[in-house]
Coordinates of C-alpha atoms in Angstrom, one line a residue:
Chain A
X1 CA 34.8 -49.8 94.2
X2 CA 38.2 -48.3 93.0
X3 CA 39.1 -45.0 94.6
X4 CA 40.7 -42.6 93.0
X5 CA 43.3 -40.3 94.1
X6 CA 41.0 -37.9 96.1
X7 CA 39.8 -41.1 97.9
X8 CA 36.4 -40.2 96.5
X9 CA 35.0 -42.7 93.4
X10 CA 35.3 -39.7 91.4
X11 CA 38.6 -38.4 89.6
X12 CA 40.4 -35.0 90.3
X13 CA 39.5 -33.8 86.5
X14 CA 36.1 -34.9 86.9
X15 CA 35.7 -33.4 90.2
X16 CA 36.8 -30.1 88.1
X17 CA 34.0 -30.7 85.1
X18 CA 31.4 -31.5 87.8
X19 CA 32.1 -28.0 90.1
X20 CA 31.8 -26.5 86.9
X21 CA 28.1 -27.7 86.5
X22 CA 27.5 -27.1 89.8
X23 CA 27.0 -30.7 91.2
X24 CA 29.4 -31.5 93.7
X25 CA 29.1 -32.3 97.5
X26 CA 31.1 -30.7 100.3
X27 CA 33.1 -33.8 100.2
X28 CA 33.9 -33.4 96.7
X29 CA 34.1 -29.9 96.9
X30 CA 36.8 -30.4 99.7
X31 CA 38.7 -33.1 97.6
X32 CA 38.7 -30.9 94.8
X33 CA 39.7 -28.1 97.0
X34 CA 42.8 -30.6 97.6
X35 CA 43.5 -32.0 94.5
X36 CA 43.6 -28.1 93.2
X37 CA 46.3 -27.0 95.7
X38 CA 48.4 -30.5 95.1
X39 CA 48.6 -30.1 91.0
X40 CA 49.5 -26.8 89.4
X41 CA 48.2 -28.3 85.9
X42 CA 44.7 -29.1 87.4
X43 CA 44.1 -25.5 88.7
X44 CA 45.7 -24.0 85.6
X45 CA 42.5 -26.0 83.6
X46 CA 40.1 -25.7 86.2
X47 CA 40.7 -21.6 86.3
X48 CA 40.5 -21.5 82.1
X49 CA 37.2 -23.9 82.1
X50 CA 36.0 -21.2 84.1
X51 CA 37.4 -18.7 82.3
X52 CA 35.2 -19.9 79.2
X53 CA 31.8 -20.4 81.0
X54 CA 31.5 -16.6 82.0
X55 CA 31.4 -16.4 78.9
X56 CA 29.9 -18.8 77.0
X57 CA 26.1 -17.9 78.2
X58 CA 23.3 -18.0 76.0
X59 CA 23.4 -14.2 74.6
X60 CA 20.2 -12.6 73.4
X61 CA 19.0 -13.4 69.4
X62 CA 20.6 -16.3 70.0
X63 CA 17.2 -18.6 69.7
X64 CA 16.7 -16.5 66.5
X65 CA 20.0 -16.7 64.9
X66 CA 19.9 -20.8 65.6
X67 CA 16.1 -21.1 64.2
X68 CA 17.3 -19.5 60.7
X69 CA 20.5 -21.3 60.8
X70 CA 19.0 -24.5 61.2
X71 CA 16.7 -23.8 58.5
X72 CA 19.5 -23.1 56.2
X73 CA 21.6 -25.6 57.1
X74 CA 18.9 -28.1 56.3
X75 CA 18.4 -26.4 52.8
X76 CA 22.2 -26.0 52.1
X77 CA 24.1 -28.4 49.3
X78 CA 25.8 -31.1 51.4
X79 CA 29.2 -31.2 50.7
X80 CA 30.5 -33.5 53.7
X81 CA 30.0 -37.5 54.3
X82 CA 29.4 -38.5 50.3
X83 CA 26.8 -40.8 49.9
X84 CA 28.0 -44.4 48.5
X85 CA 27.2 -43.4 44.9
X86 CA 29.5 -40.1 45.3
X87 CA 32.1 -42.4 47.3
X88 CA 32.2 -44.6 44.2
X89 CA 33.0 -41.5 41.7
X90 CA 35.6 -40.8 44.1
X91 CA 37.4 -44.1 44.5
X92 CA 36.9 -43.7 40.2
X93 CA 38.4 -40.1 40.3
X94 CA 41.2 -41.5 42.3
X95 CA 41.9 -44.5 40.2
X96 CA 42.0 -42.4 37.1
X97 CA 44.3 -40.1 38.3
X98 CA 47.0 -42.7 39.5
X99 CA 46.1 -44.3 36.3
X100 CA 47.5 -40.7 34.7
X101 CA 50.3 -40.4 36.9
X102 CA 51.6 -43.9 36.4
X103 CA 51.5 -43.1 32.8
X104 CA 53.2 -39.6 32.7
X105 CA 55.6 -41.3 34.8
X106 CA 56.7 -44.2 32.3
X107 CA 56.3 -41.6 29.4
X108 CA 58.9 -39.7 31.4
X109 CA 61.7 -42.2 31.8
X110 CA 61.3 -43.6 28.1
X111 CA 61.7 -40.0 26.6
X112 CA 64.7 -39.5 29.0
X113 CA 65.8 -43.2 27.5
X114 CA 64.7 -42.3 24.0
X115 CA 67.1 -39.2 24.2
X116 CA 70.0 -40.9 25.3
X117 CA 69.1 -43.5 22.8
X118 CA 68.9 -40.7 20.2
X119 CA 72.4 -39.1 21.3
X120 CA 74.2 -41.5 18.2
X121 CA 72.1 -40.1 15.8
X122 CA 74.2 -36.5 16.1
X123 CA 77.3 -37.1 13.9
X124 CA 79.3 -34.4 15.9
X125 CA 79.0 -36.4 19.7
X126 CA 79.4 -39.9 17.4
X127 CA 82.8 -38.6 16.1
X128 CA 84.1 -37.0 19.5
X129 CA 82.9 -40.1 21.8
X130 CA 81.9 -43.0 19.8
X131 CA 82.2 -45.2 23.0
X132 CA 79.3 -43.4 24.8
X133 CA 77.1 -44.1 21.7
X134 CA 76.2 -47.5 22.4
X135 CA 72.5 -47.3 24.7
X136 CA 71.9 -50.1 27.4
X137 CA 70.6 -53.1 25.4
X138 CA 68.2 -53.9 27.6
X139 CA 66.4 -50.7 28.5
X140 CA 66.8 -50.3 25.1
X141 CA 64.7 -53.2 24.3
X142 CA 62.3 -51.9 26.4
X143 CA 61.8 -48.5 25.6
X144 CA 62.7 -47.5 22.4
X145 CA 63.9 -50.6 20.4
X146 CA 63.2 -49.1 17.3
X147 CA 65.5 -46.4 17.3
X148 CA 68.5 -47.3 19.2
X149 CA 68.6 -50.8 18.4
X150 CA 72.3 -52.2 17.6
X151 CA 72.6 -51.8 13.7
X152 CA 71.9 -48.0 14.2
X153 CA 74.2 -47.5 17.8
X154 CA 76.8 -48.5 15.8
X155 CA 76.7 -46.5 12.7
X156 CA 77.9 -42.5 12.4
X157 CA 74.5 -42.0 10.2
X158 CA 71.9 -39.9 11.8
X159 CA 69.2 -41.5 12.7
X160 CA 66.1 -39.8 12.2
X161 CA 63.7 -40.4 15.0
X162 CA 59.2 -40.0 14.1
X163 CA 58.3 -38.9 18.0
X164 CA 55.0 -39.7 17.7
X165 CA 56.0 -43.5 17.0
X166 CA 58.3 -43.6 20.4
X167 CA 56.0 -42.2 22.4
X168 CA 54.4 -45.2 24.2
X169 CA 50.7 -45.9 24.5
X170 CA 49.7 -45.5 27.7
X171 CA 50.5 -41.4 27.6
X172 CA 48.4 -38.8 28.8
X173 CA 46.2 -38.1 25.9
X174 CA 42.3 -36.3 25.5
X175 CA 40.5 -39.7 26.0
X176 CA 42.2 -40.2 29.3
X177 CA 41.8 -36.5 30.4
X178 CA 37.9 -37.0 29.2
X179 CA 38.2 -39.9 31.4
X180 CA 38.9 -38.4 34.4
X181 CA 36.7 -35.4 33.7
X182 CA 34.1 -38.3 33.8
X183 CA 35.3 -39.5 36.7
X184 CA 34.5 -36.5 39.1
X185 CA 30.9 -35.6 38.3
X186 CA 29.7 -32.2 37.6
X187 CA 27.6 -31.6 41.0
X188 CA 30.8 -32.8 43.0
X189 CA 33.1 -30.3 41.1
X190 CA 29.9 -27.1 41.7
X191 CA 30.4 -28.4 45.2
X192 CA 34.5 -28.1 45.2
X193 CA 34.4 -25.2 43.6
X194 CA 31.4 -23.7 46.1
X195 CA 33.7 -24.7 49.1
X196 CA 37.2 -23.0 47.8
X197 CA 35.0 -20.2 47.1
X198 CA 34.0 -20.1 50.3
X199 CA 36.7 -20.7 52.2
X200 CA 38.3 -17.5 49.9
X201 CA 35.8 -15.5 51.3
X202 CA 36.4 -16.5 54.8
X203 CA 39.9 -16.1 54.6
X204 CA 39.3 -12.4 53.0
X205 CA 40.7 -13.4 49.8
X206 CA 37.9 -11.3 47.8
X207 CA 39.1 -11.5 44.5
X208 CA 39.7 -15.7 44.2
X209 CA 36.4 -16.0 45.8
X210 CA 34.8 -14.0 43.4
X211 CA 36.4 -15.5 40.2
X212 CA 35.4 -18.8 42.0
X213 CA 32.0 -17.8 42.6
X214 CA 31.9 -16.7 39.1
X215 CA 33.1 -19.5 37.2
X216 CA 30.5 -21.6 39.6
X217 CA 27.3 -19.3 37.4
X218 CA 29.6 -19.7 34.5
X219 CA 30.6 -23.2 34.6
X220 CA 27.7 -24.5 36.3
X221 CA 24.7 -22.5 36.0
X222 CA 22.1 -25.2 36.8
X223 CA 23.7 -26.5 40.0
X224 CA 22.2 -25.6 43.1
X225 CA 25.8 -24.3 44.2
X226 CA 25.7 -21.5 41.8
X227 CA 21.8 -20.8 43.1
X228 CA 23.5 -20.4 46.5
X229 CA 26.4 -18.7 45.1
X230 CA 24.3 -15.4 43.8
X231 CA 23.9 -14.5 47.4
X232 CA 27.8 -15.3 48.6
X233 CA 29.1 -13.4 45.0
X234 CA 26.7 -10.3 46.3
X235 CA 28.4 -9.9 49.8
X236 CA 31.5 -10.6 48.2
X237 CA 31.3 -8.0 45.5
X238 CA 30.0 -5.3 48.9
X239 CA 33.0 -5.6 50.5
X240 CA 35.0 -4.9 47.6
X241 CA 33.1 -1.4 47.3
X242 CA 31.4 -3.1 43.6
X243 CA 27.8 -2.5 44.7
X244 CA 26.1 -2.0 41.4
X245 CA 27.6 -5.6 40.9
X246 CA 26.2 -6.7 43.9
X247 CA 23.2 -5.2 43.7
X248 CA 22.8 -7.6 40.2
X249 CA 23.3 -10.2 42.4
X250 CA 21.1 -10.1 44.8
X251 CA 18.4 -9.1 42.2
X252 CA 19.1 -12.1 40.5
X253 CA 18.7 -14.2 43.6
X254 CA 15.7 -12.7 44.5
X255 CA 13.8 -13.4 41.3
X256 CA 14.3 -17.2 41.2
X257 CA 13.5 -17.4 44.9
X258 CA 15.0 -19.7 47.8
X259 CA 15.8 -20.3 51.0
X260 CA 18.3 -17.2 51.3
X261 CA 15.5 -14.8 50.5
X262 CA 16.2 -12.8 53.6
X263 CA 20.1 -12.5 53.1
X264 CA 19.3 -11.8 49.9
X265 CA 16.9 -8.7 50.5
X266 CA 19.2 -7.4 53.0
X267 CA 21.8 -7.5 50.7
X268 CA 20.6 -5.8 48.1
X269 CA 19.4 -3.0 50.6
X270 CA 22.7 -2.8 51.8
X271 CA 23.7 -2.5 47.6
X272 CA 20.9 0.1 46.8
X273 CA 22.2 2.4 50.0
X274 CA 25.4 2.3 48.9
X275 CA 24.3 3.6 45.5
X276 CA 22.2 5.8 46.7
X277 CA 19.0 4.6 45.7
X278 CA 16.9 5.3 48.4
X279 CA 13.5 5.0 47.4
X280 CA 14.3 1.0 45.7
X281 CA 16.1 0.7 49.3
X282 CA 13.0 1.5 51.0
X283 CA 10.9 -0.6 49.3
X284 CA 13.2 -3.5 49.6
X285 CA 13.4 -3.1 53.3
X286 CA 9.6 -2.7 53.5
X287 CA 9.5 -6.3 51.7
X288 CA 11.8 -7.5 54.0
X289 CA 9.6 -6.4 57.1
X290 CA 6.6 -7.3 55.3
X291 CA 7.2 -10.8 54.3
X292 CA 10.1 -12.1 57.5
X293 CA 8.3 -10.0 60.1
X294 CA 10.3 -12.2 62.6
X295 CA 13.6 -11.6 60.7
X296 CA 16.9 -11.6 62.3
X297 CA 17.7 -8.7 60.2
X298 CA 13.8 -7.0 61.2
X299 CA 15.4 -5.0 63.6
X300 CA 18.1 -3.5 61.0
X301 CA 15.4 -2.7 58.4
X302 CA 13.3 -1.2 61.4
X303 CA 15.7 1.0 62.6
X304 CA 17.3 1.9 58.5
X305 CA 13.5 2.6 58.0
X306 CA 13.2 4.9 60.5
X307 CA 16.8 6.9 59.8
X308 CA 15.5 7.1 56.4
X309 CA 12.3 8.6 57.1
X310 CA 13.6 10.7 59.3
X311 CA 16.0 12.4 56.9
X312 CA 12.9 13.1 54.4
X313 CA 12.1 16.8 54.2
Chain B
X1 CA 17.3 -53.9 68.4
X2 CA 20.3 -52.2 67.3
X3 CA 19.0 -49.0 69.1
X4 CA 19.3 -51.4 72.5
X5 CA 22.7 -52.0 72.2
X6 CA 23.9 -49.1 71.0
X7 CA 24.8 -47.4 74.9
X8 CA 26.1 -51.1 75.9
X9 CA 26.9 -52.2 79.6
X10 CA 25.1 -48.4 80.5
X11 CA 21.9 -49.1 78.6
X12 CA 21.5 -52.4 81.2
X13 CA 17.2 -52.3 82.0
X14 CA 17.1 -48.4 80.7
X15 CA 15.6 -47.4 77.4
X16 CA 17.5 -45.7 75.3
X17 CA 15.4 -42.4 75.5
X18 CA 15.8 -42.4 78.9
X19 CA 19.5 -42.2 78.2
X20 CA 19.2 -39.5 75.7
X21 CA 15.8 -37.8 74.8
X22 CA 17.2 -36.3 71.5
X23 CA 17.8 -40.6 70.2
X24 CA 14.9 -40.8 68.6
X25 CA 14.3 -37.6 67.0
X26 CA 18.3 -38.3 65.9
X27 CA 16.8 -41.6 64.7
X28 CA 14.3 -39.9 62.3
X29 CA 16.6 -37.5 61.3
X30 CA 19.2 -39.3 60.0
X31 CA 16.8 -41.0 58.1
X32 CA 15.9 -37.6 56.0
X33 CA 12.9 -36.3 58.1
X34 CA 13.1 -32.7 57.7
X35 CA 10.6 -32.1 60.7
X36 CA 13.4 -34.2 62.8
X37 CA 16.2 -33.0 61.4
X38 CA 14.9 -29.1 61.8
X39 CA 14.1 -29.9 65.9
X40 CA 17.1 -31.6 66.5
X41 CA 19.0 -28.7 65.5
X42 CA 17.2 -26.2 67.7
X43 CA 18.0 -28.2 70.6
X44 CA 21.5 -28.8 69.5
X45 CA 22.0 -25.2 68.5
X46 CA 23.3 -23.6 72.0
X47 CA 25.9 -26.5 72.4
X48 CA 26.8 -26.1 68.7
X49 CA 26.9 -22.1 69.4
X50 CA 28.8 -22.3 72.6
X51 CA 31.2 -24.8 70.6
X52 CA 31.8 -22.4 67.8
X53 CA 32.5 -19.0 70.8
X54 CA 34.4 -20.9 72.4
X55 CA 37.0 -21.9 69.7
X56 CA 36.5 -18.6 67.7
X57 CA 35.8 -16.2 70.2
X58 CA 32.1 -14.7 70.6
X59 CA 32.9 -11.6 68.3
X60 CA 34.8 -13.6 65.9
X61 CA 33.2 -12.7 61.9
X62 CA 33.2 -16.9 61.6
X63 CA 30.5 -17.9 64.1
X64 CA 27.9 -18.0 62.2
X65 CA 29.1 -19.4 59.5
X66 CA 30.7 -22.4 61.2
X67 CA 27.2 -22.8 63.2
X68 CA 25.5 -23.4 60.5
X69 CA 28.5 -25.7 58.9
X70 CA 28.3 -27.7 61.8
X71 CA 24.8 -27.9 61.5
X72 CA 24.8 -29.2 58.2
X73 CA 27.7 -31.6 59.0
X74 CA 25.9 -32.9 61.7
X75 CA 23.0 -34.1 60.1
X76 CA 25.4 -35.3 57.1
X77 CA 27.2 -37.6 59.9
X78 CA 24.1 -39.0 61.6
X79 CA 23.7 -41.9 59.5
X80 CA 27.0 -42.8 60.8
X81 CA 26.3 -42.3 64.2
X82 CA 26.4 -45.3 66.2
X83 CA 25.4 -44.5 69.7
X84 CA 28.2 -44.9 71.5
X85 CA 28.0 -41.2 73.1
X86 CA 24.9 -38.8 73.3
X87 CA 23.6 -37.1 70.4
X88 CA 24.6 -33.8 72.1
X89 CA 28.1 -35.1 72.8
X90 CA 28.5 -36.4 69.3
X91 CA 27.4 -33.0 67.6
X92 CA 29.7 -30.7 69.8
X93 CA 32.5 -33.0 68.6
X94 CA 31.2 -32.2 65.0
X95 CA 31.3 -28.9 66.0
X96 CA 34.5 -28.6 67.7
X97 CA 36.4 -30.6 64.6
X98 CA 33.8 -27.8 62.4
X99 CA 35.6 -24.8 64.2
X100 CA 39.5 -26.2 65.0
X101 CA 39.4 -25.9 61.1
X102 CA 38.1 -22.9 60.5
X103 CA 40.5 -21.6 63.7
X104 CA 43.4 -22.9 61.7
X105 CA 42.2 -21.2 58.7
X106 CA 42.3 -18.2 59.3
X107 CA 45.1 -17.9 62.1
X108 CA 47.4 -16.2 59.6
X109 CA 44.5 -13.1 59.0
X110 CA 43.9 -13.3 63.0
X111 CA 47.7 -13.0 63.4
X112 CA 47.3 -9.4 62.3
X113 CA 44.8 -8.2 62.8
X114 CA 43.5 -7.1 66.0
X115 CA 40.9 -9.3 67.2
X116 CA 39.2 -7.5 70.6
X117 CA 36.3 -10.3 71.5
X118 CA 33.2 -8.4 72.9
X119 CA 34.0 -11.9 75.4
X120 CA 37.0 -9.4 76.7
X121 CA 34.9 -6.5 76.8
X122 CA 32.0 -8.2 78.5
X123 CA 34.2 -9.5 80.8
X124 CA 35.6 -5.8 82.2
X125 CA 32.0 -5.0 83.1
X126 CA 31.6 -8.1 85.0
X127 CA 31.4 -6.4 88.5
X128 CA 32.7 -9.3 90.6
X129 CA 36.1 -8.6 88.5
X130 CA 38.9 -5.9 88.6
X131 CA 39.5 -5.0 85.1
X132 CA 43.0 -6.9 85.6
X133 CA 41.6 -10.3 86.6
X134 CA 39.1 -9.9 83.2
X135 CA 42.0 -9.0 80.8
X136 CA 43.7 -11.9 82.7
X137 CA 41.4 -14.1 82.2
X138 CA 40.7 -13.4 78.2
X139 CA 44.6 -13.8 78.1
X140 CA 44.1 -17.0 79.2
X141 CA 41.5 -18.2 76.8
X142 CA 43.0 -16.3 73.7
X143 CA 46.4 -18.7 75.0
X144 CA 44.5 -21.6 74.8
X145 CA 42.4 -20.5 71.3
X146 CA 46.0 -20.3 69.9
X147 CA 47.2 -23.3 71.4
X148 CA 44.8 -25.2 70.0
X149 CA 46.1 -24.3 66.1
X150 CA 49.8 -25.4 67.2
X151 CA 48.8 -28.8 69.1
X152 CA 47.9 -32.3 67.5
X153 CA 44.6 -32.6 66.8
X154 CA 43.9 -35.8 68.4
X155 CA 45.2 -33.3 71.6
X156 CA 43.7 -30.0 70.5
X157 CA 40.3 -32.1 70.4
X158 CA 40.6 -33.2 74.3
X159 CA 41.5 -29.8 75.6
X160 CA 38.2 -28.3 74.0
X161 CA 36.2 -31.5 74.8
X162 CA 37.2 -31.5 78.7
X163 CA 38.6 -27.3 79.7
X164 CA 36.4 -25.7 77.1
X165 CA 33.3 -27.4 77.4
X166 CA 33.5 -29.1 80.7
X167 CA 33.1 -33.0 79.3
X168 CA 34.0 -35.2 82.3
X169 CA 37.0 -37.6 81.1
X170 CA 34.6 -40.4 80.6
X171 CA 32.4 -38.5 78.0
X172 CA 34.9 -37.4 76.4
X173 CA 36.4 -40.6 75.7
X174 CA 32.8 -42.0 74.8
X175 CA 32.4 -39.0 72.4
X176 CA 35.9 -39.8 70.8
X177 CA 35.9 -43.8 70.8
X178 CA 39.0 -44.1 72.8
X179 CA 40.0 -45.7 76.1
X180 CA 39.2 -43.5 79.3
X181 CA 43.6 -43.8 79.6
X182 CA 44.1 -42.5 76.2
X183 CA 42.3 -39.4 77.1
X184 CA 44.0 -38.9 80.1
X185 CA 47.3 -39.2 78.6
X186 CA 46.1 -36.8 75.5
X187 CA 45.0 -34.9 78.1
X188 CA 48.1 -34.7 80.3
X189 CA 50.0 -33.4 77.6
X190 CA 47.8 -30.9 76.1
X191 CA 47.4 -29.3 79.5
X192 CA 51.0 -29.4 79.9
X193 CA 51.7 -27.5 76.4
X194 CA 48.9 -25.2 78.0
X195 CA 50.6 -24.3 81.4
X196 CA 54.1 -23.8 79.4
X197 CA 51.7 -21.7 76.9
X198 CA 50.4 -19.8 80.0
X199 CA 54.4 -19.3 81.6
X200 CA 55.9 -18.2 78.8
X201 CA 53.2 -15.2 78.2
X202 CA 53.7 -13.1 81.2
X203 CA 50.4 -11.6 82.7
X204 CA 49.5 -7.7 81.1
X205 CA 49.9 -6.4 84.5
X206 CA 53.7 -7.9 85.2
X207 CA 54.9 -6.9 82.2
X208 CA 53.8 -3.1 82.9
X209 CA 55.4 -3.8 86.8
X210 CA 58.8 -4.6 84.9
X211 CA 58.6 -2.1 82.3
X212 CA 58.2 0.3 85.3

């Protein structure tokens, strides 16, 4: 068997990870011991690995928190590894949109060619420079043949020049932009757009991720995105102090139903105390303890409950 | 059959369940069973959560979201997951890719503004500590949290695998399909950017000694 540098059949780093679980002999722990005073670089890991596992213990609510989340997660729109059909429109979406480029980019260099071909056509620059009138034959005969052919370089009449005939076939035009549209279908764009929305949000950028949330009801009111999204818009809308707005939200999320009922209710609880509602905020946290009795958020409603009976005369 | 081969020369005479109890309900899951997919991620949940802490910091306004991201991813990658690690290993690398994003996302906001982890705070109560070796030690983490948006990710991914979560080298190079020597060279130089990281932040405690 290969020995390794501690003489043991077990690596200095490994020695390091296995302390750290708590499964090493007195052999090992002497090697590592060792190995820990001989390289600066292993003790400088070995002290921050421990550094993380005091703590990176299991904290309490913790078996709650992952129940719900898993539940969620399970529910939430996938927006990660597309399925073959999704890969396809991709690959499509992809293909169309070289497809555009390419085109924009010939359109570009036979306008900057059709303008130097047009340059004869101004009597003025013919007069001064009638040398420089002549266009390159060849690109010429490429681009714009019509216009700057030789009969017309050579002549001091303007030259009159329809656009719409010089501009070649293969531009950018509706059908292709309809294309492309095609080519990225609706369900993956409510899925964009419900990811920069909340990525917005996570980087505290309140107002994009509400105009994105927004145009996800607006734009794509069927998709389960914007489902999803009446609950994200609502905490959104909180922090920016617009809690009648929120409060809408929530409401609206609440009377299709789904698997963020609970966010949903506490939202809106949160919304109706920051108008002032109290009785509609009572009732809503009664629902809440009524119908998630095992809530993450039961404790919250329990203990608003109480402050709010409390303060009754 | 495929199931057989997939822990190669270390499935030799051993079931694959006997390898790693959470195969088969991985198995189901990937196939779409909801029941599977649901248990899977309450077992995987505390590696996943520990992931997320770890790279975010426990107090950090992301956790939960990226839990639950990660959850989602994982059972999005599954179909793709070809036994050549643990189902646990595999998930805490979607995890740890899940959070080095998110940690990169929002460095700018975390640049200023003060971030005191309750990890910090927990730590000064700790009563086998002075209050100067837990500050020490969240200085240390809080280096390594930010090195980890500077590095490589091919390095940033080792250092979390192997110092953060304590992966041995060899599980760490199953969990990220590469050579046992690649990951000790990625290794090598991430924890060399970490110790320079380390030196060139003076401890709190020296820099008050100098300043006085």
């Amino acid at each position: 068997m290969t020995r390794s540098r501690t003489g043991l059949p077990i690596e200095p780093e490994d020695l390091s990870a296995r302390a750290r679980r708590g499964s090493l002999s007195e052999a090992e722990r002497s090697a590592l011991d060792v190995a820990l005073g001989e390289s600066r670089t292993l003790a400088v890991a070995h002290r921050v690995g421990l550094d993380f596992d005091r703590v990176l213990g299991v904290q309490p609510g913790d078996e709650k928190l992952i129940a719900a989340l898993a539940d969620r997660a399970i529910d939430a729109p996938r927006t990660r590894a597309p399925s073959a059909v999704v890969r396809r429109w991709l690959l499509l979406g992809v293909a169309a949109t070289l497809a555009i480029a390419g085109s924009a980019a010939a359109w570009s260099a036979s306008t900057s060619f059709k303008n130097r071909a047009v340059e004869p056509a101004v009597p003025n620059f013919v007069v001064q420079r009638p040398s420089a009138t002549k266009p390159t034959p060849g690109a010429a005969r490429v681009a714009v043949a019509p216009v700057g052919s030789a009969e017309s370089a050579g002549s001091a009449e303007p030259v009159t020049v329809d656009l719409s005939k010089v501009v070649p076939s293969n531009t950018p035009t509706a059908k292709s932009a309809s294309a492309r549209q095609a080519a990225s279908p609706p369900e993956d764009e409510a899925s964009a757009v419900f990811s920069a929305a909340a990525a917005a949000r996570r980087a505290s950028d309140f107002g994009r991720a509400r105009s994105l949330y927004l145009r996800l009801e607006r734009e794509f009111p069927n998709s389960s995105e914007a489902r999803l999204a009446r609950v994200s818009l609502g905490k959104v809308l909180l922090v920016m102090g617009r809690a009648a707005e929120a409060e809408q939200q929530f409401a609206l999320y609440l009377a299709a139903g789904g698997s963020l009922t609970e966010e949903a209710l506490l939202g809106r609880a949160q919304s109706l105390a920051r108008l002032g509602r109290t009785p509609e905020e009572q009732s809503v946290w009664d629902t809440l303890l009524r119908d998630f009795p095992g809530s993450v958020y039961a404790a919250t409603a329990r203990n608003r409950l109480s402050a709010l009976r409390g303060a009754q005369p | 059959m495929l199931r057989l081969l997939r822990f190669g020369p270390r499935a030799a005479g051993v079931p694959p369940e006997q390898l790693d109890p959470l195969l088969a309900a991985a198995d189901l899951a990937a196939k779409g069973d909801r029941r599977a997919q649901r248990t899977l991620l309450v077992e995987l949940g505390p590696s996943l959560l520990r992931t997320a802490r770890a790279i975010l910091g426990t107090a950090s306004p992301d956790v939960e979201d990226v839990l639950q991201e990660s959850m989602a991813a994982v059972i999005a990658a599954l179909p793709g997951f070809r036994g050549e690690c643990t189902v646990r290993h595999f998930a805490s690398r979607v995890a740890v890719q899940t959070a080095l994003n998110v940690r990169r996302r929002v460095r700018l906001r975390a640049r200023y503004v003060a971030n005191v982890s309750d990890d910090e705070l927990g730590e000064v109560a700790a009563p086998d500590r002075s209050p100067a070796e837990s500050a020490e030690a969240a200085r240390r983490r809080e280096a390594l949290r930010e090195l980890l948006c500077v590095l490589p990710e091919i390095h940033s991914e080792v250092l979390t695998l192997h110092v953060v979560l304590g992966f041995t080298v060899d599980e760490t190079a199953l969990t990220l399909s590469v050579p046992v020597n690649t990951v000790r060279s990625r290794l090598r130089r991430a924890l060399a950017s970490l110790r320079d990281t380390l030196q060139e932040r003076p401890p709190a405690l020296e820099v008050l000694q100098e300043e006085a």
